[in-house]
mmCIF file of C-alpha atoms and ligand atoms in Angstrom:
data_model
loop_
_atom_site.group_PDB
_atom_site.id
_atom_site.type_symbol
_atom_site.label_atom_id
_atom_site.label_comp_id
_atom_site.label_asym_id
_atom_site.label_seq_id
_atom_site.Cartn_x
_atom_site.Cartn_y
_atom_site.Cartn_z
ATOM 1 C CA MET A 1 29.210 38.829 153.222
ATOM 2 C CA ARG A 2 31.072 35.417 151.659
ATOM 3 C CA ILE A 3 31.153 35.127 147.948
ATOM 4 C CA VAL A 4 31.860 31.742 145.654
ATOM 5 C CA VAL A 5 32.165 32.734 142.079
ATOM 6 C CA LEU A 6 32.220 29.611 139.730
ATOM 7 C CA THR A 7 33.753 30.499 136.443
ATOM 8 C CA GLY A 8 33.472 28.314 133.069
ATOM 9 C CA ALA A 9 35.353 28.789 129.478
ATOM 10 C CA GLY A 10 32.852 31.970 128.583
ATOM 11 C CA ILE A 11 34.645 34.258 131.029
ATOM 12 C CA SER A 12 37.977 33.520 128.660
ATOM 13 C CA ALA A 13 36.117 33.910 125.417
ATOM 14 C CA GLU A 14 36.888 37.292 125.070
ATOM 15 C CA SER A 15 40.511 36.492 125.537
ATOM 16 C CA GLY A 16 40.732 34.734 122.798
ATOM 17 C CA VAL A 17 40.365 30.834 124.134
ATOM 18 C CA PRO A 18 37.649 29.017 122.386
ATOM 19 C CA THR A 19 34.730 27.326 124.507
ATOM 20 C CA PHE A 20 34.124 23.663 124.571
ATOM 21 C CA ARG A 21 30.618 23.236 123.207
ATOM 22 C CA ASP A 22 30.454 24.515 119.658
ATOM 23 C CA ALA A 23 27.643 23.920 117.312
ATOM 24 C CA ASP A 24 28.970 20.422 115.978
ATOM 25 C CA GLY A 25 29.621 19.022 119.435
ATOM 26 C CA LEU A 26 33.923 18.838 118.685
ATOM 27 C CA TRP A 27 36.403 20.181 120.664
ATOM 28 C CA GLU A 28 38.517 22.017 118.581
ATOM 29 C CA GLY A 29 38.172 19.224 115.798
ATOM 30 C CA HIS A 30 38.512 16.407 118.093
ATOM 31 C CA ASP A 31 35.961 14.206 119.666
ATOM 32 C CA VAL A 32 35.847 14.773 123.387
ATOM 33 C CA ASP A 33 36.087 11.072 124.253
ATOM 34 C CA ASP A 34 39.198 11.007 122.355
ATOM 35 C CA VAL A 35 41.128 14.465 124.115
ATOM 36 C CA ALA A 36 39.034 14.208 127.430
ATOM 37 C CA THR A 37 39.024 10.834 129.048
ATOM 38 C CA PRO A 38 41.930 8.377 130.581
ATOM 39 C CA GLU A 39 40.760 6.020 127.936
ATOM 40 C CA GLY A 40 41.742 8.394 124.918
ATOM 41 C CA PHE A 41 44.876 9.005 126.608
ATOM 42 C CA ALA A 42 45.747 5.432 126.650
ATOM 43 C CA ARG A 43 44.619 4.525 122.969
ATOM 44 C CA ASP A 44 46.607 7.160 121.583
ATOM 45 C CA PRO A 45 48.714 9.350 124.301
ATOM 46 C CA ASP A 46 51.199 11.145 121.605
ATOM 47 C CA LEU A 47 47.735 12.832 119.894
ATOM 48 C CA VAL A 48 46.244 13.569 123.348
ATOM 49 C CA GLN A 49 50.151 15.457 124.380
ATOM 50 C CA ARG A 50 50.283 17.129 120.931
ATOM 51 C CA PHE A 51 46.197 18.679 121.611
ATOM 52 C CA TYR A 52 47.267 19.579 124.992
ATOM 53 C CA ASP A 53 51.007 21.317 124.066
ATOM 54 C CA ALA A 54 48.898 23.366 121.168
ATOM 55 C CA ARG A 55 46.760 24.546 123.698
ATOM 56 C CA ARG A 56 49.138 25.488 126.820
ATOM 57 C CA ARG A 57 51.447 27.087 123.576
ATOM 58 C CA ALA A 58 47.690 29.470 122.535
ATOM 59 C CA VAL A 59 47.063 30.511 126.002
ATOM 60 C CA ALA A 60 50.440 31.852 126.615
ATOM 61 C CA SER A 61 49.882 34.361 124.310
ATOM 62 C CA VAL A 62 46.558 35.464 125.947
ATOM 63 C CA VAL A 63 45.776 38.183 128.450
ATOM 64 C CA PRO A 64 43.115 38.379 130.940
ATOM 65 C CA ASN A 65 40.122 40.525 129.592
ATOM 66 C CA ALA A 66 38.210 42.906 132.230
ATOM 67 C CA ALA A 67 35.929 40.062 133.814
ATOM 68 C CA HIS A 68 38.970 38.615 135.054
ATOM 69 C CA ARG A 69 40.473 41.889 136.282
ATOM 70 C CA ALA A 70 36.876 42.821 137.754
ATOM 71 C CA LEU A 71 37.347 39.134 139.973
ATOM 72 C CA ALA A 72 40.866 40.409 140.942
ATOM 73 C CA ARG A 73 39.222 43.765 142.173
ATOM 74 C CA LEU A 74 36.293 42.151 144.055
ATOM 75 C CA GLU A 75 39.170 39.729 145.958
ATOM 76 C CA GLY A 76 40.995 43.326 146.758
ATOM 77 C CA ALA A 77 37.929 44.071 148.812
ATOM 78 C CA PHE A 78 36.560 40.919 149.873
ATOM 79 C CA GLY A 79 40.080 39.063 150.986
ATOM 80 C CA GLU A 80 39.521 35.277 151.702
ATOM 81 C CA ASP A 81 35.824 35.953 151.740
ATOM 82 C CA LEU A 82 35.665 35.394 148.317
ATOM 83 C CA LEU A 83 36.463 32.100 146.620
ATOM 84 C CA VAL A 84 36.844 31.434 142.906
ATOM 85 C CA VAL A 85 36.183 28.411 141.435
ATOM 86 C CA THR A 86 37.388 27.831 138.086
ATOM 87 C CA GLN A 87 36.670 25.124 135.790
ATOM 88 C CA ASN A 88 38.840 26.546 133.170
ATOM 89 C CA VAL A 89 42.772 25.186 132.990
ATOM 90 C CA ASP A 90 43.970 28.159 131.642
ATOM 91 C CA ASP A 91 45.415 30.791 134.237
ATOM 92 C CA LEU A 92 43.817 34.325 133.269
ATOM 93 C CA HIS A 93 42.155 34.696 136.772
ATOM 94 C CA GLU A 94 45.838 34.156 138.608
ATOM 95 C CA ARG A 95 47.460 36.212 135.918
ATOM 96 C CA ALA A 96 44.731 39.334 136.589
ATOM 97 C CA GLY A 97 45.664 38.743 140.329
ATOM 98 C CA THR A 98 43.136 36.467 141.550
ATOM 99 C CA SER A 99 45.186 34.104 144.171
ATOM 100 C CA ASN A 100 41.752 32.868 146.381
ATOM 101 C CA LEU A 101 41.207 30.389 143.603
ATOM 102 C CA VAL A 102 41.003 26.713 143.018
ATOM 103 C CA HIS A 103 41.297 24.965 139.845
ATOM 104 C CA MET A 104 38.775 22.180 139.727
ATOM 105 C CA HIS A 105 39.710 20.641 136.322
ATOM 106 C CA GLY A 106 43.477 21.322 136.863
ATOM 107 C CA GLU A 107 45.874 23.702 135.175
ATOM 108 C CA LEU A 108 47.739 23.585 131.849
ATOM 109 C CA ARG A 109 50.520 25.001 133.365
ATOM 110 C CA ARG A 110 51.417 21.838 135.398
ATOM 111 C CA ALA A 111 52.340 18.603 134.544
ATOM 112 C CA LEU A 112 51.124 14.815 136.468
ATOM 113 C CA CYS A 113 53.100 12.645 136.828
ATOM 114 C CA ALA A 114 51.425 9.000 136.375
ATOM 115 C CA GLY A 115 54.241 7.058 137.863
ATOM 116 C CA CYS A 116 54.808 9.084 141.479
ATOM 117 C CA GLY A 117 51.813 11.872 141.402
ATOM 118 C CA ALA A 118 53.955 14.580 141.247
ATOM 119 C CA ARG A 119 52.067 18.402 139.849
ATOM 120 C CA PRO A 120 55.531 20.083 138.619
ATOM 121 C CA VAL A 121 55.099 23.445 137.504
ATOM 122 C CA TRP A 122 55.131 23.172 133.481
ATOM 123 C CA ASP A 123 55.062 25.564 130.865
ATOM 124 C CA ALA A 124 56.965 23.214 127.773
ATOM 125 C CA ASP A 125 55.675 20.593 125.573
ATOM 126 C CA LEU A 126 55.261 17.064 127.174
ATOM 127 C CA GLU A 127 55.338 15.431 123.837
ATOM 128 C CA PRO A 128 58.278 14.439 123.016
ATOM 129 C CA ARG A 129 57.699 12.605 126.695
ATOM 130 C CA PRO A 130 60.304 14.731 128.999
ATOM 131 C CA PRO A 131 61.208 12.775 132.502
ATOM 132 C CA CYS A 132 59.452 13.683 135.596
ATOM 133 C CA PRO A 133 61.412 15.710 137.237
ATOM 134 C CA ALA A 134 60.655 14.265 140.965
ATOM 135 C CA CYS A 135 61.065 10.621 140.057
ATOM 136 C CA GLY A 136 62.623 10.622 136.400
ATOM 137 C CA GLU A 137 60.179 8.421 134.819
ATOM 138 C CA ARG A 138 58.679 9.634 131.548
ATOM 139 C CA MET A 139 54.948 9.336 132.191
ATOM 140 C CA LEU A 140 54.228 12.680 132.705
ATOM 141 C CA ARG A 141 50.440 13.971 131.393
ATOM 142 C CA PRO A 142 48.416 17.562 131.444
ATOM 143 C CA ASP A 143 47.380 17.996 134.507
ATOM 144 C CA VAL A 144 43.731 18.220 133.706
ATOM 145 C CA VAL A 145 40.957 16.306 134.862
ATOM 146 C CA TRP A 146 39.404 14.345 132.427
ATOM 147 C CA PHE A 147 36.034 12.686 132.157
ATOM 148 C CA GLY A 148 35.619 9.693 135.001
ATOM 149 C CA GLU A 149 38.299 11.649 136.984
ATOM 150 C CA MET A 150 37.916 13.208 140.217
ATOM 151 C CA PRO A 151 38.008 16.985 140.111
ATOM 152 C CA TYR A 152 40.233 18.852 142.676
ATOM 153 C CA GLU A 153 39.786 20.378 146.181
ATOM 154 C CA LEU A 154 36.161 19.296 145.985
ATOM 155 C CA ASP A 155 35.758 19.255 150.233
ATOM 156 C CA ARG A 156 37.167 23.150 150.272
ATOM 157 C CA ILE A 157 34.725 23.729 147.588
ATOM 158 C CA GLU A 158 31.663 22.219 149.405
ATOM 159 C CA GLN A 159 32.515 24.215 152.224
ATOM 160 C CA ALA A 160 32.820 27.468 150.867
ATOM 161 C CA LEU A 161 29.556 26.665 148.933
ATOM 162 C CA ALA A 162 27.568 25.474 152.623
ATOM 163 C CA ALA A 163 29.025 28.909 153.944
ATOM 164 C CA CYS A 164 28.580 31.473 151.227
ATOM 165 C CA ASP A 165 25.644 34.194 151.448
ATOM 166 C CA VAL A 166 26.086 34.910 147.048
ATOM 167 C CA PHE A 167 26.921 32.536 144.319
ATOM 168 C CA ALA A 168 27.915 33.616 141.145
ATOM 169 C CA SER A 169 28.156 31.041 138.082
ATOM 170 C CA ILE A 170 29.629 32.817 135.030
ATOM 171 C CA GLY A 171 30.467 31.578 131.538
ATOM 172 C CA THR A 172 29.467 28.449 131.392
ATOM 173 C CA SER A 173 27.428 26.046 130.223
ATOM 174 C CA GLY A 174 26.262 23.497 133.275
ATOM 175 C CA ALA A 175 26.621 20.675 131.493
ATOM 176 C CA VAL A 176 29.040 19.268 133.245
ATOM 177 C CA TYR A 177 29.199 17.590 137.198
ATOM 178 C CA PRO A 178 29.769 18.093 139.978
ATOM 179 C CA ALA A 179 30.458 22.056 138.957
ATOM 180 C CA ALA A 180 26.928 21.587 137.322
ATOM 181 C CA GLY A 181 25.342 21.128 140.352
ATOM 182 C CA TYR A 182 26.606 23.576 142.704
ATOM 183 C CA ALA A 183 23.919 26.071 142.069
ATOM 184 C CA ALA A 184 21.792 23.930 143.306
ATOM 185 C CA LEU A 185 23.556 23.002 146.352
ATOM 186 C CA ALA A 186 24.685 26.768 147.421
ATOM 187 C CA ALA A 187 20.966 27.727 147.090
ATOM 188 C CA ALA A 188 19.903 24.863 149.298
ATOM 189 C CA TRP A 189 22.119 26.179 151.567
ATOM 190 C CA GLY A 190 20.966 29.557 151.707
ATOM 191 C CA ALA A 191 22.741 31.494 149.449
ATOM 192 C CA TRP A 192 21.795 34.079 146.743
ATOM 193 C CA THR A 193 22.067 33.102 143.297
ATOM 194 C CA VAL A 194 22.969 34.886 140.311
ATOM 195 C CA GLU A 195 24.037 33.977 136.318
ATOM 196 C CA LEU A 196 25.988 35.877 134.327
ATOM 197 C CA ASN A 197 26.424 33.931 130.881
ATOM 198 C CA LEU A 198 25.938 35.055 127.062
ATOM 199 C CA GLU A 199 22.691 33.289 127.494
ATOM 200 C CA PRO A 200 20.972 31.492 130.278
ATOM 201 C CA SER A 201 22.132 28.010 130.861
ATOM 202 C CA ASP A 202 20.475 24.341 131.944
ATOM 203 C CA ALA A 203 20.576 25.534 135.374
ATOM 204 C CA LEU A 204 19.167 22.272 137.599
ATOM 205 C CA VAL A 205 17.026 25.320 139.608
ATOM 206 C CA PRO A 206 16.364 28.579 138.290
ATOM 207 C CA PHE A 207 18.973 31.381 139.739
ATOM 208 C CA ASP A 208 17.426 34.286 141.559
ATOM 209 C CA ASP A 209 19.103 37.013 139.465
ATOM 210 C CA ALA A 210 19.918 35.905 135.431
ATOM 211 C CA ARG A 211 21.768 38.146 133.350
ATOM 212 C CA SER A 212 22.386 37.641 129.928
ATOM 213 C CA GLY A 213 25.561 38.820 128.136
ATOM 214 C CA ARG A 214 29.432 39.368 127.882
ATOM 215 C CA ALA A 215 31.052 38.686 130.785
ATOM 216 C CA GLY A 216 33.414 41.388 129.751
ATOM 217 C CA GLU A 217 30.860 43.606 130.067
ATOM 218 C CA LEU A 218 28.287 41.789 132.591
ATOM 219 C CA VAL A 219 31.465 41.575 135.340
ATOM 220 C CA PRO A 220 32.569 44.475 135.638
ATOM 221 C CA ALA A 221 28.587 46.017 136.809
ATOM 222 C CA TRP A 222 28.076 43.041 139.039
ATOM 223 C CA VAL A 223 31.307 43.573 140.669
ATOM 224 C CA GLU A 224 30.586 47.732 140.846
ATOM 225 C CA GLU A 225 27.433 46.717 142.470
ATOM 226 C CA LEU A 226 28.466 44.425 144.991
ATOM 227 C CA LEU A 227 31.465 46.911 146.069
ATOM 228 C CA ALA A 228 28.526 49.857 146.460
ATOM 229 C CA THR A 229 27.004 47.630 148.891
ATOM 230 C CA ARG A 230 29.979 46.601 150.681
ATOM 231 C CA ASN A 231 30.738 50.239 150.969
ATOM 232 C CA GLU A 232 27.292 50.949 152.196
ATOM 233 C CA GLU A 233 27.192 48.437 154.690
ATOM 234 C CA GLU A 234 30.462 49.458 155.931
ATOM 235 C CA SER A 235 29.402 53.026 156.640
ATOM 236 C CA THR A 236 26.020 51.806 157.958
ATOM 237 C CA GLY A 237 27.426 49.298 160.099
ATOM 238 C CA ALA A 238 25.258 46.827 159.010
ATOM 239 C CA PRO A 239 25.731 43.209 159.011
ATOM 240 C CA THR A 240 27.943 41.491 156.556
ATOM 241 C CA GLU A 241 28.663 38.096 157.986
ATOM 242 C CA ARG A 242 26.152 35.303 157.522
ATOM 243 C CA ASP A 243 24.385 34.345 160.898
HETATM 244 C C1 BJW B 1 30.106 33.384 127.161
HETATM 245 C C2 BJW B 1 30.880 34.122 126.706
HETATM 246 C C3 BJW B 1 30.626 35.556 127.083
HETATM 247 C C4 BJW B 1 30.767 32.092 125.468
HETATM 248 N N1 BJW B 1 30.592 35.918 128.338
HETATM 249 N N2 BJW B 1 29.784 33.965 128.293
HETATM 250 C C5 BJW B 1 25.569 11.479 133.885
HETATM 251 C C6 BJW B 1 24.795 12.601 134.829
HETATM 252 C C7 BJW B 1 25.457 13.351 135.241
HETATM 253 C C8 BJW B 1 27.280 13.411 135.843
HETATM 254 C C9 BJW B 1 27.600 12.437 134.846
HETATM 255 C C10 BJW B 1 27.018 11.694 133.839
HETATM 256 N N3 BJW B 1 27.493 10.731 133.372
HETATM 257 C C11 BJW B 1 28.733 11.190 133.619
HETATM 258 C C12 BJW B 1 29.344 12.040 134.858
HETATM 259 C C13 BJW B 1 30.238 12.591 135.191
HETATM 260 C C14 BJW B 1 30.978 13.911 134.435
HETATM 261 C C15 BJW B 1 30.022 14.327 133.871
HETATM 262 O O1 BJW B 1 29.145 15.908 133.949
HETATM 263 N N4 BJW B 1 29.507 14.258 132.583
HETATM 264 C C16 BJW B 1 28.442 15.173 131.738
HETATM 265 C C17 BJW B 1 28.753 15.288 130.190
HETATM 266 C C18 BJW B 1 27.217 14.501 132.063
HETATM 267 N N5 BJW B 1 31.830 14.614 135.058
HETATM 268 C C19 BJW B 1 33.345 13.959 135.351
HETATM 269 O O2 BJW B 1 33.606 13.177 134.723
HETATM 270 C C20 BJW B 1 33.842 14.869 136.389
HETATM 271 N N6 BJW B 1 34.489 13.857 137.370
HETATM 272 C C21 BJW B 1 33.476 13.406 138.458
HETATM 273 O O3 BJW B 1 32.267 13.645 137.800
HETATM 274 O O4 BJW B 1 34.018 12.449 139.229
HETATM 275 C C22 BJW B 1 33.253 11.587 140.248
HETATM 276 C C23 BJW B 1 32.533 12.571 141.281
HETATM 277 C C24 BJW B 1 31.499 12.003 141.951
HETATM 278 C C25 BJW B 1 30.477 12.219 143.397
HETATM 279 C C26 BJW B 1 31.329 13.769 143.137
HETATM 280 C C27 BJW B 1 32.109 14.459 142.546
HETATM 281 C C28 BJW B 1 32.780 13.523 141.436
HETATM 282 C C29 BJW B 1 34.906 15.356 135.573
HETATM 283 C C30 BJW B 1 34.832 16.373 134.556
HETATM 284 C C31 BJW B 1 35.969 16.978 134.149
HETATM 285 C C32 BJW B 1 35.549 17.823 132.849
HETATM 286 N N7 BJW B 1 37.129 18.161 132.331
HETATM 287 C C33 BJW B 1 36.995 19.131 131.054
HETATM 288 C C34 BJW B 1 38.025 19.292 130.304
HETATM 289 C C35 BJW B 1 39.267 19.694 131.110
HETATM 290 C C36 BJW B 1 40.840 19.261 130.413
HETATM 291 C C37 BJW B 1 40.353 20.038 128.853
HETATM 292 O O5 BJW B 1 40.171 21.812 128.899
HETATM 293 O O6 BJW B 1 40.670 19.875 127.925
HETATM 294 O O7 BJW B 1 36.743 20.502 131.776
HETATM 295 S S1 BJW B 1 35.580 19.232 129.887
HETATM 296 C C38 BJW B 1 35.055 20.546 129.811
HETATM 297 O O8 BJW B 1 34.118 21.443 130.195
HETATM 298 C C39 BJW B 1 36.055 21.029 130.614
HETATM 299 C C40 BJW B 1 35.567 22.342 131.232
HETATM 300 O O9 BJW B 1 36.063 23.109 132.482
HETATM 301 C C41 BJW B 1 33.992 21.693 131.520
HETATM 302 C C42 BJW B 1 32.669 22.727 131.589
HETATM 303 O O10 BJW B 1 32.459 23.828 130.362
HETATM 304 P P1 BJW B 1 32.247 25.190 130.236
HETATM 305 O O11 BJW B 1 33.287 25.472 131.255
HETATM 306 O O12 BJW B 1 30.732 25.007 131.056
HETATM 307 O O13 BJW B 1 32.392 25.358 128.968
HETATM 308 P P2 BJW B 1 31.199 25.453 127.673
HETATM 309 O O14 BJW B 1 31.751 25.809 126.505
HETATM 310 O O15 BJW B 1 30.379 23.925 127.867
HETATM 311 O O16 BJW B 1 30.112 26.438 128.050
HETATM 312 C C43 BJW B 1 30.570 27.877 128.076
HETATM 313 C C44 BJW B 1 29.608 28.901 128.049
HETATM 314 O O17 BJW B 1 30.378 30.202 127.827
HETATM 315 C C45 BJW B 1 27.975 28.803 127.040
HETATM 316 O O18 BJW B 1 27.259 28.337 128.461
HETATM 317 C C46 BJW B 1 27.989 29.966 126.420
HETATM 318 O O19 BJW B 1 27.208 30.661 126.416
HETATM 319 C C47 BJW B 1 29.206 30.978 127.286
HETATM 320 N N8 BJW B 1 30.057 32.198 126.868
HETATM 321 N N9 BJW B 1 30.843 33.346 125.366
HETATM 322 C C48 BJW B 1 29.833 35.418 128.762
HETATM 323 N N10 BJW B 1 31.869 36.112 125.946
#
C-alpha cells in the first residue's frame, strides 16, 4: 500500500504554531500581500525579513506533537511507501522523525540566495543582511514559497499522487493551490481519500472519509488503523501493492 499524506498548518497548531487564515484575514497582524508575495518583499524587504526572523525564532522553541510523531511511526512501518508532503515551513515533521518528506512551500530553516540560487541551512536572523555563504552577495531571503512563486518538487509529488492507494489531507484549509487540488488528483487516479481536520475543508471533491477533530487525536488513531490493516495483510498474505 502506498500512501501520500498532505499536511498543513493545522497539524502544527497544537504545538503552538499559529495557522494562517484567522477570522480577520490577517497573518499574525500583517496583510498577506505585504509578507507573502515577491512584490511585498520588493516594497519593504526589512519588514519581511523581520517577520520571518520572528517566526524562525518562534518555531525553534516549540516541539512536535502527537500527530507529527504518529506520522513518523507510520514511516517506520511503510518506509518509502509513505511520502509526507507538507505545506508547512516549520521543521516539526523532521524533528519527530519523518525523513521521506517534501517541503513544497520551503523551509524557515533555510535561506535562498536571490543572487546564486543557493539554499543554505539558516538558523540565524536574515536582518541585517548577511552575505551568502556560497557567493558572498547580500541577497539572502527566506526560503519560503510566496504567492505567485513555484512550489518545490511538484514532479515528485505528482508522481507519488498518481501511484498512491491512500491520500490523506491533514490540517489544511484547501485554500491554496496547487496543494488544494491534490485530493481530487489522487482520487482521479484511484486513491482512497481521507481528511483529518478540525472542520471539513472547502474540498473540490468530497473525501471518501472525512473526520473532524484535533490532529493530535485523529492522526494517531488513523495511523493505528493503517498499521493494523498492514499487519493483517502481512499475516494473511493479501496484496499490499496497487496493481
Ligand atoms: C486543525 C487544527 C488542529 C486548525 N487539528 N486541524 C485563483 C485560482 C486558483 C489558484 C490561484 C488563483 N489565484 C492565484 C492562484 C495561485 C495561488 C493560490 O492558490 N492562491 C489562492 C489564494 C487562491 N498559489 C500560488 O501562487 C502557488 N504557486 C503557484 O500556483 O505556482 C504556479 C503553478 C502553476 C501550475 C502548477 C503549479 C503551480 C504558491 C503558493 C504559496 C503559498 N505560500 C504560503 C506562505 C508560505 C510562507 C509562510 O509561511 O509565510 O504557504 S501561503 C500559506 O497558505 C502557507 C501555507 O502553507 C498555505 C496553506 O495554508 P494551510 O496550511 O492550509 O493553513 P490554513 O491556516 O489555511 O488552514 C489550517 C487548517 O487547519 C484549517 O482548516 C483549520 O480548521 C485546521 N486546524 N487547528 C486539525 N488542531
